[in-house]
Amino acid sequence: MKDRFLRALKRQPVDKTPIWLMRQAGRYLPEYRATREKAGNFLALCKTPELACEVTLQPLTRYALDAAIIFSDILTIPDAMGLELSLIENVGPVFNKSIKNIDQIKQLDVPDPYDKLNYVAKAITLVKKELNDTPLIGFAGSPWTLAAYMVEGRSSRDFAKVKKLSYSEPDSMHLLLQKLSVAVTSYLKMQIEAGADAIMLFDTWGGLLSESNYENLSLNYMGKILRSLEPTGIPTIVFTKGGGMWLDKISRIGSTCVGLDWMTDIKVAKQIIGHKVALQGNLDPAIMLTTKTIIEKETKNILDSYGIGNGHIFNLGHGITPDVPPENVKYLVDFVHSYSQKFHD
Ligand code: CP3
């Protein structure tokens, strides 16, 4: 059943619970590491459509996944805005130029995606030719999460610089978020035009905010983006890491599906919002480091908690980590498909 993922997003009946994994193309796969080596570095891999296509398809060759996600990164937008992204081993993403003041924000140009990010559209076109009806997910970072990296200049434990800016210069922060919302919207429209079948917004750092700031700085902007995408009819997934306390609010901004991190009980999430949206998640990624017995027990727990009913897409609660044994992924994917049949007609 090739449309299992798209049907589950629409809460329509399926034969088995669909599954894909955040960061399914990545360093835990030796063939990914080989292609990245060939590209030279991570960003070159993102910017070479043939190679980005190759790594997008790698996990689908190995596993019976129900969706592909285009290989790219959320930080391609700030890179296209001139911040000069690089990925440094053991540090993570670093911008050569970070955002420090209002003048820099005023000067930022919203990039034309067809010019500066066309490599992503090309990669999508190539992947779609190879996929033969398996759906392809396009994605972007939420404006807040992108702003967090742009102001901080790199990953951070507490993102204190961007929070300081939000409190001390709210107008500057909103100007930045406004520009990023326009950039994300046109970037996602380009991905849809190129063939993306569903769209996911990654709000990795929304959970760092107070409830009112979450609404004000993250949720509202994501809602705006979703409203602009509505006429396309493409299903959407919103994922806020650490957003478990705000599920009701998150479910009301117009997405088709809400992504859950591993901290939320999926049974509770289903009770709160499962009648409004589909749910995606939510196995703790650390479980993938253990044994088949433990993976089976914890996976059963999630599938049993969701129970009978449409609208569940199995996933991890965050991205898969580089030290996961590839055979554990095969075990997980096959187990989800076999065990979940009893929850569907
Ligand atoms: O899911 C997929 O398979 C698609 C590819 C994808 C990547 N990044 C590839 C990647 C997606 C959807 C992302 C999103 C992304 N990127 C997020 C949101 C999701 C999340 O994880 O919260 C964030 C916050 C980023 C920013 C980013 N990019 C970080 C923090 C890092 C370093 C972390 C790490 O694992 O080293 C990256 C680099 C990155 N993006 C890698 C991959 C496969 C590792 C690069 C490598 O070493 O080859």
mmCIF file of C-alpha atoms and ligand atoms in Angstrom:
data_model
loop_
_atom_site.group_PDB
_atom_site.id
_atom_site.type_symbol
_atom_site.label_atom_id
_atom_site.label_comp_id
_atom_site.label_asym_id
_atom_site.label_seq_id
_atom_site.Cartn_x
_atom_site.Cartn_y
_atom_site.Cartn_z
ATOM 1 C CA MET A 1 0.000 0.000 0.000
ATOM 2 C CA LYS A 2 1.942 2.983 -1.333
ATOM 3 C CA ASP A 3 -0.422 5.638 0.014
ATOM 4 C CA ARG A 4 -0.480 4.402 3.623
ATOM 5 C CA PHE A 5 1.318 7.511 4.885
ATOM 6 C CA LEU A 6 -0.877 9.994 2.997
ATOM 7 C CA ARG A 7 -4.043 8.142 4.013
ATOM 8 C CA ALA A 8 -3.024 8.115 7.684
ATOM 9 C CA LEU A 9 -2.333 11.867 7.512
ATOM 10 C CA LYS A 10 -5.948 12.327 6.407
ATOM 11 C CA ARG A 11 -7.095 9.894 9.144
ATOM 12 C CA GLN A 12 -8.395 7.461 6.535
ATOM 13 C CA PRO A 13 -8.313 3.655 7.041
ATOM 14 C CA VAL A 14 -5.048 1.826 6.290
ATOM 15 C CA ASP A 15 -3.939 -1.838 6.440
ATOM 16 C CA LYS A 16 -0.937 -1.196 8.740
ATOM 17 C CA THR A 17 0.393 1.797 10.679
ATOM 18 C CA PRO A 18 2.792 3.682 8.372
ATOM 19 C CA ILE A 19 6.306 4.489 9.548
ATOM 20 C CA TRP A 20 9.167 6.780 8.552
ATOM 21 C CA LEU A 21 11.962 8.199 10.717
ATOM 22 C CA MET A 22 13.200 11.724 11.250
ATOM 23 C CA ARG A 23 16.774 11.885 9.908
ATOM 24 C CA GLN A 24 16.303 8.526 8.242
ATOM 25 C CA ALA A 25 19.053 9.429 5.765
ATOM 26 C CA GLY A 26 22.070 10.048 7.941
ATOM 27 C CA ARG A 27 25.303 9.018 9.525
ATOM 28 C CA TYR A 28 24.101 5.729 11.041
ATOM 29 C CA LEU A 29 24.139 4.378 7.453
ATOM 30 C CA PRO A 30 27.600 3.502 6.047
ATOM 31 C CA GLU A 31 26.380 4.258 2.502
ATOM 32 C CA TYR A 32 25.417 7.789 3.663
ATOM 33 C CA ARG A 33 28.908 8.347 5.052
ATOM 34 C CA ALA A 34 30.394 7.155 1.754
ATOM 35 C CA THR A 35 28.265 9.552 -0.321
ATOM 36 C CA ARG A 36 29.047 12.445 2.026
ATOM 37 C CA GLU A 37 32.752 11.628 1.608
ATOM 38 C CA LYS A 38 32.271 11.738 -2.171
ATOM 39 C CA ALA A 39 30.545 15.133 -1.901
ATOM 40 C CA GLY A 40 33.370 16.537 0.246
ATOM 41 C CA ASN A 41 31.220 17.922 3.047
ATOM 42 C CA PHE A 42 27.653 18.108 4.311
ATOM 43 C CA LEU A 43 26.678 21.335 2.576
ATOM 44 C CA ALA A 44 28.118 20.195 -0.756
ATOM 45 C CA LEU A 45 25.995 17.062 -0.351
ATOM 46 C CA CYS A 46 22.864 19.201 0.149
ATOM 47 C CA LYS A 47 23.742 21.392 -2.835
ATOM 48 C CA THR A 48 24.451 18.584 -5.338
ATOM 49 C CA PRO A 49 20.999 17.351 -6.448
ATOM 50 C CA GLU A 50 22.225 13.964 -7.762
ATOM 51 C CA LEU A 51 23.923 13.158 -4.451
ATOM 52 C CA ALA A 52 21.086 14.559 -2.324
ATOM 53 C CA CYS A 53 18.767 12.304 -4.350
ATOM 54 C CA GLU A 54 21.046 9.316 -3.764
ATOM 55 C CA VAL A 55 21.081 9.713 0.041
ATOM 56 C CA THR A 56 17.337 10.417 0.174
ATOM 57 C CA LEU A 57 16.731 7.007 -1.398
ATOM 58 C CA GLN A 58 19.285 5.033 0.636
ATOM 59 C CA PRO A 59 17.059 4.255 3.641
ATOM 60 C CA LEU A 60 14.189 3.271 1.309
ATOM 61 C CA THR A 61 16.402 0.729 -0.404
ATOM 62 C CA ARG A 62 17.162 -0.916 2.942
ATOM 63 C CA TYR A 63 13.813 -0.637 4.724
ATOM 64 C CA ALA A 64 10.072 -0.848 3.956
ATOM 65 C CA LEU A 65 9.528 2.813 4.909
ATOM 66 C CA ASP A 66 6.226 4.455 3.975
ATOM 67 C CA ALA A 67 7.663 7.857 3.081
ATOM 68 C CA ALA A 68 10.871 9.512 1.956
ATOM 69 C CA ILE A 69 12.020 12.907 3.231
ATOM 70 C CA ILE A 70 14.077 15.060 0.933
ATOM 71 C CA PHE A 71 17.684 15.231 2.044
ATOM 72 C CA SER A 72 18.505 18.807 2.943
ATOM 73 C CA ASP A 73 18.679 20.880 6.123
ATOM 74 C CA ILE A 74 16.551 23.529 7.784
ATOM 75 C CA LEU A 75 19.563 25.867 7.757
ATOM 76 C CA THR A 76 19.645 26.199 3.965
ATOM 77 C CA ILE A 77 17.402 29.281 4.280
ATOM 78 C CA PRO A 78 19.758 31.299 6.528
ATOM 79 C CA ASP A 79 22.599 30.116 4.288
ATOM 80 C CA ALA A 80 20.707 31.523 1.286
ATOM 81 C CA MET A 81 20.299 34.786 3.242
ATOM 82 C CA GLY A 82 24.069 35.108 3.289
ATOM 83 C CA LEU A 83 24.980 33.852 6.777
ATOM 84 C CA GLU A 84 27.466 31.315 5.380
ATOM 85 C CA LEU A 85 26.679 27.934 6.954
ATOM 86 C CA SER A 86 29.238 25.248 7.662
ATOM 87 C CA LEU A 87 28.965 22.019 9.593
ATOM 88 C CA ILE A 88 31.851 21.406 11.946
ATOM 89 C CA GLU A 89 32.567 17.903 13.229
ATOM 90 C CA ASN A 90 31.644 17.522 16.920
ATOM 91 C CA VAL A 91 30.290 21.119 17.052
ATOM 92 C CA GLY A 92 27.372 21.052 14.625
ATOM 93 C CA PRO A 93 26.166 23.851 12.368
ATOM 94 C CA VAL A 94 28.030 27.172 12.571
ATOM 95 C CA PHE A 95 27.311 30.449 10.763
ATOM 96 C CA ASN A 96 30.259 32.583 9.737
ATOM 97 C CA LYS A 97 28.021 35.662 10.084
ATOM 98 C CA SER A 98 25.467 35.702 12.878
ATOM 99 C CA ILE A 99 22.730 38.275 13.540
ATOM 100 C CA LYS A 100 23.622 40.732 16.286
ATOM 101 C CA ASN A 101 21.526 43.853 15.798
ATOM 102 C CA ILE A 102 18.522 45.467 14.152
ATOM 103 C CA ASP A 103 20.568 46.942 11.298
ATOM 104 C CA GLN A 104 21.604 43.469 10.212
ATOM 105 C CA ILE A 105 17.996 42.287 10.408
ATOM 106 C CA LYS A 106 16.832 45.256 8.299
ATOM 107 C CA GLN A 107 19.451 44.450 5.685
ATOM 108 C CA LEU A 108 18.538 40.768 5.380
ATOM 109 C CA ASP A 109 17.056 39.928 1.998
ATOM 110 C CA VAL A 110 14.289 37.358 1.729
ATOM 111 C CA PRO A 111 15.838 34.912 -0.755
ATOM 112 C CA ASP A 112 14.127 34.001 -4.011
ATOM 113 C CA PRO A 113 14.025 30.196 -3.600
ATOM 114 C CA TYR A 114 14.043 29.626 -7.358
ATOM 115 C CA ASP A 115 17.394 31.356 -7.457
ATOM 116 C CA LYS A 116 19.219 30.619 -4.208
ATOM 117 C CA LEU A 117 17.586 27.312 -3.239
ATOM 118 C CA ASN A 118 16.903 25.811 -6.614
ATOM 119 C CA TYR A 119 19.156 22.863 -5.796
ATOM 120 C CA VAL A 120 16.439 21.630 -3.415
ATOM 121 C CA ALA A 121 13.771 21.750 -6.154
ATOM 122 C CA LYS A 122 16.128 19.879 -8.493
ATOM 123 C CA ALA A 123 16.773 17.197 -5.855
ATOM 124 C CA ILE A 124 13.012 16.789 -5.316
ATOM 125 C CA THR A 125 12.417 16.395 -9.055
ATOM 126 C CA LEU A 126 15.097 13.703 -9.262
ATOM 127 C CA VAL A 127 13.825 11.829 -6.199
ATOM 128 C CA LYS A 128 10.214 11.862 -7.454
ATOM 129 C CA LYS A 129 11.309 10.127 -10.674
ATOM 130 C CA GLU A 130 12.848 7.274 -8.665
ATOM 131 C CA LEU A 131 10.259 6.835 -5.928
ATOM 132 C CA ASN A 132 7.494 5.248 -7.915
ATOM 133 C CA ASP A 133 4.568 6.441 -5.851
ATOM 134 C CA THR A 134 6.139 6.342 -2.383
ATOM 135 C CA PRO A 135 5.298 9.793 -0.994
ATOM 136 C CA LEU A 136 7.999 12.418 -0.519
ATOM 137 C CA ILE A 137 8.059 14.828 2.428
ATOM 138 C CA GLY A 138 9.383 18.353 1.951
ATOM 139 C CA PHE A 139 10.275 20.434 4.991
ATOM 140 C CA ALA A 140 11.513 23.661 6.531
ATOM 141 C CA GLY A 141 12.431 24.953 9.963
ATOM 142 C CA SER A 142 9.963 27.125 11.860
ATOM 143 C CA PRO A 143 10.829 30.844 11.763
ATOM 144 C CA TRP A 144 11.589 30.773 15.514
ATOM 145 C CA THR A 145 13.961 27.795 15.223
ATOM 146 C CA LEU A 146 15.756 29.378 12.260
ATOM 147 C CA ALA A 147 16.023 32.700 14.126
ATOM 148 C CA ALA A 148 17.465 30.858 17.137
ATOM 149 C CA TYR A 149 20.364 29.523 15.054
ATOM 150 C CA MET A 150 20.830 32.805 13.194
ATOM 151 C CA VAL A 151 21.160 34.922 16.340
ATOM 152 C CA GLU A 152 23.163 32.349 18.293
ATOM 153 C CA GLY A 153 25.434 31.600 15.312
ATOM 154 C CA ARG A 154 25.520 27.924 16.263
ATOM 155 C CA SER A 155 23.779 25.279 18.358
ATOM 156 C CA SER A 156 23.415 26.188 21.982
ATOM 157 C CA ARG A 157 22.207 24.521 25.163
ATOM 158 C CA ASP A 158 19.860 27.342 26.245
ATOM 159 C CA PHE A 159 19.744 29.769 23.264
ATOM 160 C CA ALA A 160 20.129 32.657 25.701
ATOM 161 C CA LYS A 161 21.203 35.240 23.078
ATOM 162 C CA VAL A 162 18.062 34.868 20.993
ATOM 163 C CA LYS A 163 15.873 34.867 24.099
ATOM 164 C CA LYS A 164 17.596 38.028 25.327
ATOM 165 C CA LEU A 165 16.938 39.686 21.955
ATOM 166 C CA SER A 166 13.272 38.615 22.070
ATOM 167 C CA TYR A 167 12.762 40.225 25.478
ATOM 168 C CA SER A 168 14.855 43.354 24.996
ATOM 169 C CA GLU A 169 14.083 44.144 21.327
ATOM 170 C CA PRO A 170 10.731 42.533 20.476
ATOM 171 C CA ASP A 171 10.297 44.667 17.345
ATOM 172 C CA SER A 172 13.628 43.497 15.939
ATOM 173 C CA MET A 173 12.724 39.910 16.706
ATOM 174 C CA HIS A 174 9.350 40.218 14.975
ATOM 175 C CA LEU A 175 10.944 41.787 11.912
ATOM 176 C CA LEU A 176 13.318 38.814 11.693
ATOM 177 C CA LEU A 177 10.470 36.307 12.198
ATOM 178 C CA GLN A 178 8.352 38.096 9.628
ATOM 179 C CA LYS A 179 11.109 37.917 7.009
ATOM 180 C CA LEU A 180 11.725 34.259 7.804
ATOM 181 C CA SER A 181 8.007 33.449 7.485
ATOM 182 C CA VAL A 182 7.943 34.905 3.986
ATOM 183 C CA ALA A 183 11.125 33.012 3.112
ATOM 184 C CA VAL A 184 9.824 29.686 4.506
ATOM 185 C CA THR A 185 6.465 30.071 2.738
ATOM 186 C CA SER A 186 7.927 30.648 -0.705
ATOM 187 C CA TYR A 187 10.528 27.914 -0.143
ATOM 188 C CA LEU A 188 7.808 25.389 0.754
ATOM 189 C CA LYS A 189 5.659 26.441 -2.198
ATOM 190 C CA MET A 190 8.646 25.746 -4.435
ATOM 191 C CA GLN A 191 9.041 22.283 -2.867
ATOM 192 C CA ILE A 192 5.353 21.531 -3.444
ATOM 193 C CA GLU A 193 5.601 22.675 -7.045
ATOM 194 C CA ALA A 194 8.631 20.408 -7.510
ATOM 195 C CA GLY A 195 6.623 17.417 -6.259
ATOM 196 C CA ALA A 196 6.627 17.229 -2.446
ATOM 197 C CA ASP A 197 3.525 15.268 -1.328
ATOM 198 C CA ALA A 198 3.490 16.484 2.287
ATOM 199 C CA ILE A 199 5.246 19.229 4.241
ATOM 200 C CA MET A 200 6.730 19.159 7.718
ATOM 201 C CA LEU A 201 7.659 22.183 9.851
ATOM 202 C CA PHE A 202 10.450 21.478 12.352
ATOM 203 C CA ASP A 203 10.125 23.688 15.412
ATOM 204 C CA THR A 204 13.022 22.134 17.286
ATOM 205 C CA TRP A 205 13.487 24.975 19.757
ATOM 206 C CA GLY A 206 9.890 26.124 20.350
ATOM 207 C CA GLY A 207 9.909 24.175 23.624
ATOM 208 C CA LEU A 208 12.469 26.577 25.102
ATOM 209 C CA LEU A 209 9.912 29.368 25.271
ATOM 210 C CA SER A 210 7.390 30.432 27.877
ATOM 211 C CA GLU A 211 3.818 29.645 26.845
ATOM 212 C CA SER A 212 2.982 33.210 25.828
ATOM 213 C CA ASN A 213 6.233 33.616 23.913
ATOM 214 C CA TYR A 214 5.701 30.261 22.246
ATOM 215 C CA GLU A 215 2.388 31.520 20.899
ATOM 216 C CA ASN A 216 3.722 34.891 20.014
ATOM 217 C CA LEU A 217 7.110 33.996 18.523
ATOM 218 C CA SER A 218 6.628 30.505 17.174
ATOM 219 C CA LEU A 219 3.059 29.218 16.885
ATOM 220 C CA ASN A 220 1.556 32.324 15.266
ATOM 221 C CA TYR A 221 4.184 32.395 12.545
ATOM 222 C CA MET A 222 3.761 28.687 11.829
ATOM 223 C CA GLY A 223 0.001 29.268 11.588
ATOM 224 C CA LYS A 224 0.586 32.020 9.060
ATOM 225 C CA ILE A 225 2.741 29.743 6.924
ATOM 226 C CA LEU A 226 0.118 26.967 7.057
ATOM 227 C CA ARG A 227 -2.629 29.352 5.998
ATOM 228 C CA SER A 228 -0.583 30.394 2.964
ATOM 229 C CA LEU A 229 -0.084 26.746 2.012
ATOM 230 C CA GLU A 230 -3.741 25.810 2.471
ATOM 231 C CA PRO A 231 -4.773 26.462 -1.174
ATOM 232 C CA THR A 232 -2.264 23.812 -2.312
ATOM 233 C CA GLY A 233 -4.229 21.127 -0.425
ATOM 234 C CA ILE A 234 -0.962 19.449 0.595
ATOM 235 C CA PRO A 235 -1.032 17.768 4.046
ATOM 236 C CA THR A 236 1.182 19.295 6.723
ATOM 237 C CA ILE A 237 2.893 18.154 9.925
ATOM 238 C CA VAL A 238 3.931 20.514 12.725
ATOM 239 C CA PHE A 239 6.538 19.302 15.211
ATOM 240 C CA THR A 240 7.489 21.336 18.271
ATOM 241 C CA LYS A 241 10.072 19.567 20.421
ATOM 242 C CA GLY A 242 9.050 20.167 24.021
ATOM 243 C CA GLY A 243 5.555 21.273 22.971
ATOM 244 C CA GLY A 244 3.667 18.576 24.913
ATOM 245 C CA MET A 245 1.989 21.052 27.255
ATOM 246 C CA TRP A 246 0.540 23.032 24.354
ATOM 247 C CA LEU A 247 -0.954 20.274 22.192
ATOM 248 C CA ASP A 248 -4.424 21.765 22.125
ATOM 249 C CA LYS A 249 -3.107 25.097 20.821
ATOM 250 C CA ILE A 250 -0.800 23.401 18.346
ATOM 251 C CA SER A 251 -3.670 21.340 16.944
ATOM 252 C CA ARG A 252 -5.663 24.478 16.137
ATOM 253 C CA ILE A 253 -3.290 26.269 13.728
ATOM 254 C CA GLY A 254 -4.381 24.332 10.662
ATOM 255 C CA SER A 255 -1.942 21.451 10.233
ATOM 256 C CA THR A 256 -3.109 18.006 9.150
ATOM 257 C CA CYS A 257 -0.908 16.262 11.706
ATOM 258 C CA VAL A 258 0.951 17.050 14.929
ATOM 259 C CA GLY A 259 4.365 15.486 15.532
ATOM 260 C CA LEU A 260 5.011 14.332 19.115
ATOM 261 C CA ASP A 261 8.342 14.165 20.878
ATOM 262 C CA TRP A 262 9.017 11.175 23.156
ATOM 263 C CA MET A 263 8.090 13.045 26.343
ATOM 264 C CA THR A 264 4.386 13.065 25.514
ATOM 265 C CA ASP A 265 2.121 10.058 26.168
ATOM 266 C CA ILE A 266 0.516 9.345 22.791
ATOM 267 C CA LYS A 267 -2.627 8.021 24.504
ATOM 268 C CA VAL A 268 -3.118 11.370 26.237
ATOM 269 C CA ALA A 269 -2.312 13.256 23.013
ATOM 270 C CA LYS A 270 -4.917 11.169 21.168
ATOM 271 C CA GLN A 271 -7.517 11.992 23.815
ATOM 272 C CA ILE A 272 -6.740 15.718 23.619
ATOM 273 C CA ILE A 273 -6.357 16.263 19.863
ATOM 274 C CA GLY A 274 -6.726 12.942 18.026
ATOM 275 C CA HIS A 275 -10.227 13.843 16.813
ATOM 276 C CA LYS A 276 -8.864 16.969 15.081
ATOM 277 C CA VAL A 277 -5.508 15.952 13.589
ATOM 278 C CA ALA A 278 -3.372 12.900 12.874
ATOM 279 C CA LEU A 279 -0.510 12.161 15.274
ATOM 280 C CA GLN A 280 3.073 11.295 14.402
ATOM 281 C CA GLY A 281 5.531 9.677 16.791
ATOM 282 C CA ASN A 282 6.872 9.001 19.262
ATOM 283 C CA LEU A 283 9.509 6.411 20.244
ATOM 284 C CA ASP A 284 12.419 7.759 22.277
ATOM 285 C CA PRO A 285 15.377 7.752 19.822
ATOM 286 C CA ALA A 286 17.609 6.334 22.593
ATOM 287 C CA ILE A 287 15.614 3.084 22.420
ATOM 288 C CA MET A 288 17.130 2.481 18.989
ATOM 289 C CA LEU A 289 20.501 1.991 20.686
ATOM 290 C CA THR A 290 19.272 -0.998 22.706
ATOM 291 C CA THR A 291 18.198 -4.518 21.743
ATOM 292 C CA LYS A 292 15.459 -5.965 19.550
ATOM 293 C CA THR A 293 13.645 -7.158 22.687
ATOM 294 C CA ILE A 294 13.526 -3.664 24.179
ATOM 295 C CA ILE A 295 12.634 -2.044 20.843
ATOM 296 C CA GLU A 296 9.760 -4.502 20.493
ATOM 297 C CA LYS A 297 8.456 -3.879 24.019
ATOM 298 C CA GLU A 298 8.570 -0.082 23.733
ATOM 299 C CA THR A 299 7.102 -0.074 20.215
ATOM 300 C CA LYS A 300 4.226 -2.285 21.333
ATOM 301 C CA ASN A 301 3.634 0.144 24.163
ATOM 302 C CA ILE A 302 3.182 3.062 21.731
ATOM 303 C CA LEU A 303 1.027 1.132 19.261
ATOM 304 C CA ASP A 304 -1.137 -0.231 22.112
ATOM 305 C CA SER A 305 -1.439 3.259 23.610
ATOM 306 C CA TYR A 306 -2.710 4.679 20.320
ATOM 307 C CA GLY A 307 -4.879 1.577 19.968
ATOM 308 C CA ILE A 308 -7.599 1.109 17.378
ATOM 309 C CA GLY A 309 -8.258 4.060 15.129
ATOM 310 C CA ASN A 310 -6.956 5.880 12.105
ATOM 311 C CA GLY A 311 -4.522 8.764 12.020
ATOM 312 C CA HIS A 312 -1.317 7.380 13.516
ATOM 313 C CA ILE A 313 2.025 7.656 11.738
ATOM 314 C CA PHE A 314 4.791 5.885 13.615
ATOM 315 C CA ASN A 315 8.077 7.784 14.013
ATOM 316 C CA LEU A 316 10.728 8.517 16.593
ATOM 317 C CA GLY A 317 10.196 11.428 18.972
ATOM 318 C CA HIS A 318 13.229 13.157 17.427
ATOM 319 C CA GLY A 319 15.919 12.401 14.833
ATOM 320 C CA ILE A 320 17.752 9.079 14.713
ATOM 321 C CA THR A 321 21.300 9.355 16.084
ATOM 322 C CA PRO A 322 24.548 8.365 14.315
ATOM 323 C CA ASP A 323 25.328 5.455 16.655
ATOM 324 C CA VAL A 324 22.144 3.431 15.929
ATOM 325 C CA PRO A 325 22.840 -0.067 14.494
ATOM 326 C CA PRO A 326 21.173 -0.195 11.036
ATOM 327 C CA GLU A 327 19.723 -3.659 11.739
ATOM 328 C CA ASN A 328 17.683 -2.201 14.627
ATOM 329 C CA VAL A 329 15.946 0.089 12.128
ATOM 330 C CA LYS A 330 14.970 -2.874 9.963
ATOM 331 C CA TYR A 331 13.604 -4.617 13.023
ATOM 332 C CA LEU A 332 11.568 -1.565 14.040
ATOM 333 C CA VAL A 333 10.065 -0.925 10.589
ATOM 334 C CA ASP A 334 9.042 -4.557 10.072
ATOM 335 C CA PHE A 335 7.730 -4.885 13.609
ATOM 336 C CA VAL A 336 5.521 -1.768 13.305
ATOM 337 C CA HIS A 337 4.030 -3.144 10.097
ATOM 338 C CA SER A 338 3.348 -6.631 11.421
ATOM 339 C CA TYR A 339 2.167 -5.818 14.940
ATOM 340 C CA SER A 340 -0.050 -2.879 13.933
ATOM 341 C CA GLN A 341 -2.266 -4.932 11.598
ATOM 342 C CA LYS A 342 -4.499 -5.890 14.495
ATOM 343 C CA PHE A 343 -5.471 -2.242 14.969
ATOM 344 C CA HIS A 344 -6.731 -1.945 11.374
ATOM 345 C CA ASP A 345 -9.454 -3.878 9.513
HETATM 346 O O1 CP3 B 1 15.216 13.604 8.076
HETATM 347 C C1 CP3 B 1 15.957 13.465 7.078
HETATM 348 O O2 CP3 B 1 16.486 12.358 6.770
HETATM 349 C C2 CP3 B 1 16.163 14.649 6.169
HETATM 350 C C3 CP3 B 1 17.297 15.384 6.417
HETATM 351 C C4 CP3 B 1 17.389 16.389 7.544
HETATM 352 C C5 CP3 B 1 18.638 16.836 8.014
HETATM 353 N N1 CP3 B 1 18.431 17.833 8.885
HETATM 354 C C6 CP3 B 1 19.933 16.289 7.575
HETATM 355 C C7 CP3 B 1 21.110 16.499 8.429
HETATM 356 C C8 CP3 B 1 16.410 17.128 8.215
HETATM 357 C C9 CP3 B 1 14.893 17.021 8.144
HETATM 358 C C10 CP3 B 1 17.093 18.047 9.067
HETATM 359 C C11 CP3 B 1 16.405 19.044 9.894
HETATM 360 C C12 CP3 B 1 17.180 19.798 10.883
HETATM 361 N N2 CP3 B 1 18.428 20.313 10.778
HETATM 362 C C13 CP3 B 1 16.663 20.190 12.132
HETATM 363 C C14 CP3 B 1 15.263 19.943 12.610
HETATM 364 C C15 CP3 B 1 15.074 18.584 13.107
HETATM 365 C C16 CP3 B 1 15.801 18.280 14.372
HETATM 366 O O3 CP3 B 1 16.670 17.413 14.335
HETATM 367 O O4 CP3 B 1 15.450 18.899 15.381
HETATM 368 C C17 CP3 B 1 17.665 20.921 12.800
HETATM 369 C C18 CP3 B 1 17.581 21.530 14.179
HETATM 370 C C19 CP3 B 1 18.775 20.999 11.925
HETATM 371 C C20 CP3 B 1 20.047 21.712 12.162
HETATM 372 C C21 CP3 B 1 21.179 20.769 12.115
HETATM 373 N N3 CP3 B 1 21.700 20.222 10.966
HETATM 374 C C22 CP3 B 1 21.934 20.291 13.224
HETATM 375 C C23 CP3 B 1 21.698 20.647 14.673
HETATM 376 C C24 CP3 B 1 22.911 19.436 12.691
HETATM 377 C C25 CP3 B 1 24.021 18.745 13.410
HETATM 378 C C26 CP3 B 1 23.522 17.623 14.221
HETATM 379 C C27 CP3 B 1 24.218 16.358 13.873
HETATM 380 O O5 CP3 B 1 23.537 15.332 13.852
HETATM 381 O O6 CP3 B 1 25.444 16.408 13.678
HETATM 382 C C28 CP3 B 1 22.717 19.382 11.289
HETATM 383 C C29 CP3 B 1 23.450 18.559 10.316
HETATM 384 C C30 CP3 B 1 22.701 17.488 9.641
HETATM 385 N N4 CP3 B 1 21.508 17.674 8.994
HETATM 386 C C31 CP3 B 1 23.099 16.121 9.486
HETATM 387 C C32 CP3 B 1 22.110 15.513 8.705
HETATM 388 C C33 CP3 B 1 22.087 14.098 8.196
HETATM 389 C C34 CP3 B 1 24.397 15.516 9.967
HETATM 390 C C35 CP3 B 1 25.406 15.939 8.944
HETATM 391 C C36 CP3 B 1 26.525 15.002 8.728
HETATM 392 O O7 CP3 B 1 27.400 14.939 9.581
HETATM 393 O O8 CP3 B 1 26.561 14.385 7.660
#
